[in-house]
mmCIF file of C-alpha atoms in Angstrom:
data_model
loop_
_atom_site.group_PDB
_atom_site.id
_atom_site.type_symbol
_atom_site.label_atom_id
_atom_site.label_comp_id
_atom_site.label_asym_id
_atom_site.label_seq_id
_atom_site.Cartn_x
_atom_site.Cartn_y
_atom_site.Cartn_z
ATOM 1 C CA MET A 54 -9.667 47.416 -16.231
ATOM 2 C CA PRO A 55 -6.953 46.088 -13.847
ATOM 3 C CA ALA A 56 -9.289 43.216 -12.866
ATOM 4 C CA VAL A 57 -9.539 42.132 -16.511
ATOM 5 C CA ARG A 58 -5.738 42.056 -16.823
ATOM 6 C CA TRP A 59 -5.497 40.022 -13.611
ATOM 7 C CA LEU A 60 -8.047 37.499 -14.879
ATOM 8 C CA LEU A 61 -6.269 37.299 -18.239
ATOM 9 C CA ALA A 62 -2.930 36.680 -16.497
ATOM 10 C CA LEU A 63 -4.487 33.919 -14.350
ATOM 11 C CA HIS A 64 -6.065 32.315 -17.408
ATOM 12 C CA LEU A 65 -2.741 32.316 -19.288
ATOM 13 C CA LEU A 66 -0.948 30.880 -16.245
ATOM 14 C CA PHE A 67 -3.416 28.001 -15.870
ATOM 15 C CA ALA A 68 -3.539 27.347 -19.620
ATOM 16 C CA ALA A 69 0.260 27.088 -19.756
ATOM 17 C CA GLY A 70 0.243 24.695 -16.786
ATOM 18 C CA ALA A 71 -2.360 22.478 -18.423
ATOM 19 C CA ALA A 72 -0.317 22.263 -21.615
ATOM 20 C CA ARG A 73 2.711 21.008 -19.665
ATOM 21 C CA ALA A 74 0.750 18.549 -17.493
ATOM 22 C CA ASP A 75 0.661 15.827 -20.159
ATOM 23 C CA ASP A 76 4.391 16.096 -20.827
ATOM 24 C CA GLU A 77 5.550 15.286 -17.314
ATOM 25 C CA ALA A 78 5.341 12.139 -15.264
ATOM 26 C CA TRP A 79 7.031 11.200 -12.017
ATOM 27 C CA ARG A 80 8.860 7.874 -11.858
ATOM 28 C CA ASP A 81 9.772 6.261 -8.575
ATOM 29 C CA LEU A 82 10.400 2.810 -7.175
ATOM 30 C CA LEU A 83 7.938 0.951 -5.005
ATOM 31 C CA TRP A 84 9.765 -1.806 -3.113
ATOM 32 C CA LEU A 85 7.795 -4.941 -2.249
ATOM 33 C CA GLU A 86 8.620 -7.955 -0.094
ATOM 34 C CA PRO A 87 5.797 -10.391 -0.876
ATOM 35 C CA ALA A 88 5.613 -13.862 0.586
ATOM 36 C CA GLY A 89 7.472 -16.437 -1.461
ATOM 37 C CA THR A 90 10.139 -14.055 -2.776
ATOM 38 C CA THR A 91 13.748 -14.209 -1.685
ATOM 39 C CA ALA A 92 14.631 -10.516 -2.060
ATOM 40 C CA PRO A 93 12.807 -7.165 -2.154
ATOM 41 C CA LEU A 94 11.383 -6.373 -5.588
ATOM 42 C CA PRO A 95 11.738 -2.928 -7.125
ATOM 43 C CA LEU A 96 8.725 -2.012 -9.231
ATOM 44 C CA LEU A 97 8.415 1.121 -11.350
ATOM 45 C CA LEU A 98 5.608 3.489 -10.328
ATOM 46 C CA THR A 99 4.803 6.239 -12.823
ATOM 47 C CA THR A 100 2.389 8.972 -11.796
ATOM 48 C CA PRO A 101 1.089 11.636 -14.146
ATOM 49 C CA SER A 102 1.562 15.281 -13.358
ATOM 50 C CA GLY A 103 -1.213 16.376 -11.014
ATOM 51 C CA TRP A 104 -1.880 12.899 -9.588
ATOM 52 C CA GLN A 105 -3.107 13.173 -5.997
ATOM 53 C CA LEU A 106 -3.814 10.914 -3.052
ATOM 54 C CA GLY A 107 -7.003 8.987 -3.706
ATOM 55 C CA ASP A 108 -6.623 8.998 -7.497
ATOM 56 C CA ALA A 109 -6.740 5.771 -9.502
ATOM 57 C CA ALA A 110 -3.781 3.466 -10.025
ATOM 58 C CA VAL A 111 -3.283 0.504 -12.342
ATOM 59 C CA LEU A 112 -1.151 -2.589 -11.806
ATOM 60 C CA LEU A 113 0.165 -3.380 -15.259
ATOM 61 C CA MET A 114 1.231 -7.015 -15.553
ATOM 62 C CA PRO A 115 3.587 -7.980 -18.378
ATOM 63 C CA GLY A 116 2.404 -10.523 -20.893
ATOM 64 C CA GLY A 117 5.640 -12.065 -22.035
ATOM 65 C CA PRO A 118 7.995 -11.686 -24.977
ATOM 66 C CA GLY A 119 6.992 -9.225 -27.662
ATOM 67 C CA GLU A 120 4.413 -7.338 -25.634
ATOM 68 C CA LEU A 121 6.543 -4.286 -24.759
ATOM 69 C CA PRO A 122 5.135 -2.006 -27.526
ATOM 70 C CA LEU A 123 1.585 -2.847 -26.412
ATOM 71 C CA ARG A 124 2.510 -2.265 -22.765
ATOM 72 C CA ARG A 125 3.950 1.161 -23.606
ATOM 73 C CA ARG A 126 0.773 2.141 -25.507
ATOM 74 C CA VAL A 127 -1.447 0.971 -22.637
ATOM 75 C CA GLN A 128 0.731 2.808 -20.124
ATOM 76 C CA ALA A 129 0.626 6.041 -22.163
ATOM 77 C CA ALA A 130 -3.177 5.851 -22.407
ATOM 78 C CA LEU A 131 -3.528 5.259 -18.657
ATOM 79 C CA LEU A 132 -1.208 8.155 -17.788
ATOM 80 C CA ALA A 133 -3.121 10.402 -20.205
ATOM 81 C CA ALA A 134 -6.278 9.441 -18.272
ATOM 82 C CA ASP A 135 -4.532 10.587 -15.042
ATOM 83 C CA ALA A 136 -4.043 7.107 -13.581
ATOM 84 C CA ALA A 137 -0.782 6.073 -11.943
ATOM 85 C CA VAL A 138 0.822 2.934 -13.385
ATOM 86 C CA LEU A 139 2.788 0.330 -11.417
ATOM 87 C CA GLU A 140 4.558 -2.152 -13.690
ATOM 88 C CA LEU A 141 4.839 -5.635 -12.179
ATOM 89 C CA ASP A 142 8.127 -6.140 -13.949
ATOM 90 C CA PRO A 143 11.419 -5.640 -12.073
ATOM 91 C CA ALA A 144 13.207 -5.436 -15.442
ATOM 92 C CA ALA A 145 11.218 -2.271 -16.258
ATOM 93 C CA ALA A 146 12.403 -0.740 -12.978
ATOM 94 C CA GLN A 147 16.003 -1.668 -13.787
ATOM 95 C CA ALA A 148 15.712 -0.134 -17.267
ATOM 96 C CA ALA A 149 14.324 3.121 -15.870
ATOM 97 C CA MET A 150 16.636 3.312 -12.846
ATOM 98 C CA PRO A 151 20.134 2.141 -13.815
ATOM 99 C CA GLY A 152 22.297 0.893 -10.974
ATOM 100 C CA LEU A 153 19.689 -1.294 -9.274
ATOM 101 C CA PRO A 154 20.955 -4.682 -8.175
ATOM 102 C CA PRO A 155 19.925 -7.608 -10.394
ATOM 103 C CA VAL A 156 16.533 -9.055 -9.554
ATOM 104 C CA PRO A 157 15.310 -12.406 -10.843
ATOM 105 C CA VAL A 158 12.395 -12.492 -13.259
ATOM 106 C CA LEU A 159 9.057 -13.140 -11.545
ATOM 107 C CA ALA A 160 7.925 -16.718 -12.007
ATOM 108 C CA PRO A 161 4.260 -17.118 -12.981
ATOM 109 C CA ASP A 162 3.491 -18.953 -9.700
ATOM 110 C CA ALA A 163 4.902 -15.976 -7.716
ATOM 111 C CA LEU A 164 2.742 -13.462 -9.574
ATOM 112 C CA ARG A 165 -0.356 -13.801 -7.392
ATOM 113 C CA PRO A 166 1.291 -12.880 -4.046
ATOM 114 C CA VAL A 167 3.205 -10.065 -5.762
ATOM 115 C CA LEU A 168 -0.040 -8.754 -7.237
ATOM 116 C CA ALA A 169 -1.749 -8.807 -3.827
ATOM 117 C CA GLU A 170 1.210 -7.060 -2.150
ATOM 118 C CA ALA A 171 1.402 -4.473 -4.951
ATOM 119 C CA ALA A 172 -2.301 -3.612 -4.606
ATOM 120 C CA ARG A 173 -1.858 -3.199 -0.854
ATOM 121 C CA ALA A 174 1.239 -1.017 -1.304
ATOM 122 C CA LEU A 175 -0.495 1.201 -3.866
ATOM 123 C CA ARG A 176 -3.247 1.912 -1.350
ATOM 124 C CA THR A 177 -1.212 2.212 1.840
ATOM 125 C CA GLU A 178 2.145 3.567 0.662
ATOM 126 C CA ALA A 179 1.302 5.495 -2.508
ATOM 127 C CA GLY A 180 -2.185 6.592 -1.389
ATOM 128 C CA ALA A 181 -4.117 5.357 -4.416
ATOM 129 C CA GLY A 182 -7.884 5.129 -4.321
ATOM 130 C CA LEU A 183 -9.257 2.778 -6.951
ATOM 131 C CA VAL A 184 -6.701 0.093 -7.893
ATOM 132 C CA VAL A 185 -7.161 -1.956 -11.059
ATOM 133 C CA ALA A 186 -5.010 -4.806 -12.433
ATOM 134 C CA ILE A 187 -4.518 -5.251 -16.168
ATOM 135 C CA GLY A 188 -2.802 -8.402 -17.378
ATOM 136 C CA LEU A 189 -1.455 -8.465 -20.905
ATOM 137 C CA GLY A 190 -1.429 -11.854 -22.621
ATOM 138 C CA PRO A 191 -1.234 -14.872 -20.273
ATOM 139 C CA ALA A 192 -0.947 -12.539 -17.248
ATOM 140 C CA GLY A 193 -4.606 -11.662 -17.752
ATOM 141 C CA GLY A 194 -5.617 -14.973 -16.152
ATOM 142 C CA ALA A 195 -3.576 -14.224 -13.041
ATOM 143 C CA ALA A 196 -5.235 -10.796 -12.789
ATOM 144 C CA LEU A 197 -8.692 -12.401 -12.942
ATOM 145 C CA GLU A 198 -7.791 -15.045 -10.348
ATOM 146 C CA ALA A 199 -6.457 -12.404 -7.958
ATOM 147 C CA ALA A 200 -9.588 -10.287 -8.416
ATOM 148 C CA GLU A 201 -11.810 -13.278 -7.728
ATOM 149 C CA ALA A 202 -9.790 -14.173 -4.611
ATOM 150 C CA ALA A 203 -10.018 -10.577 -3.356
ATOM 151 C CA ALA A 204 -13.799 -10.542 -3.905
ATOM 152 C CA THR A 205 -14.362 -13.835 -2.060
ATOM 153 C CA PRO A 206 -14.780 -13.412 1.709
ATOM 154 C CA SER A 207 -12.249 -15.462 3.618
ATOM 155 C CA ALA A 208 -13.473 -18.183 5.918
ATOM 156 C CA GLY A 209 -12.833 -17.719 9.572
#
């Protein structure tokens, strides 16, 4: 009978941990210094509870005014699917981490090098495996262009 109690205690422990896993997420800054920027960029990296090295990560690119509710729903769905989310929006980092120095808004022409640097940093610094970029609104075109450039072998 003691073995049954032990197994029951283990089951209850793991069940309680699973119930809390969806409630917690870790937020941290990932600092980038991509070509063409004048200062380091703080970007908000949110990882779900239980995220491990090699797990998937998503670069979430803002789509402009009015898209924040959609971005939050997309982010919540990605975190629920156990993917880390890096928001390519310094303003999101400033909102989550008060006290950061002011950072200029990313210009659309600077988005492509920032996207490339962010994908590299997610792999090398955060340890992500699969990295996917999702662009909301007009940023979707930049995500597609960056993916096409990454898939095209460079000459030389």
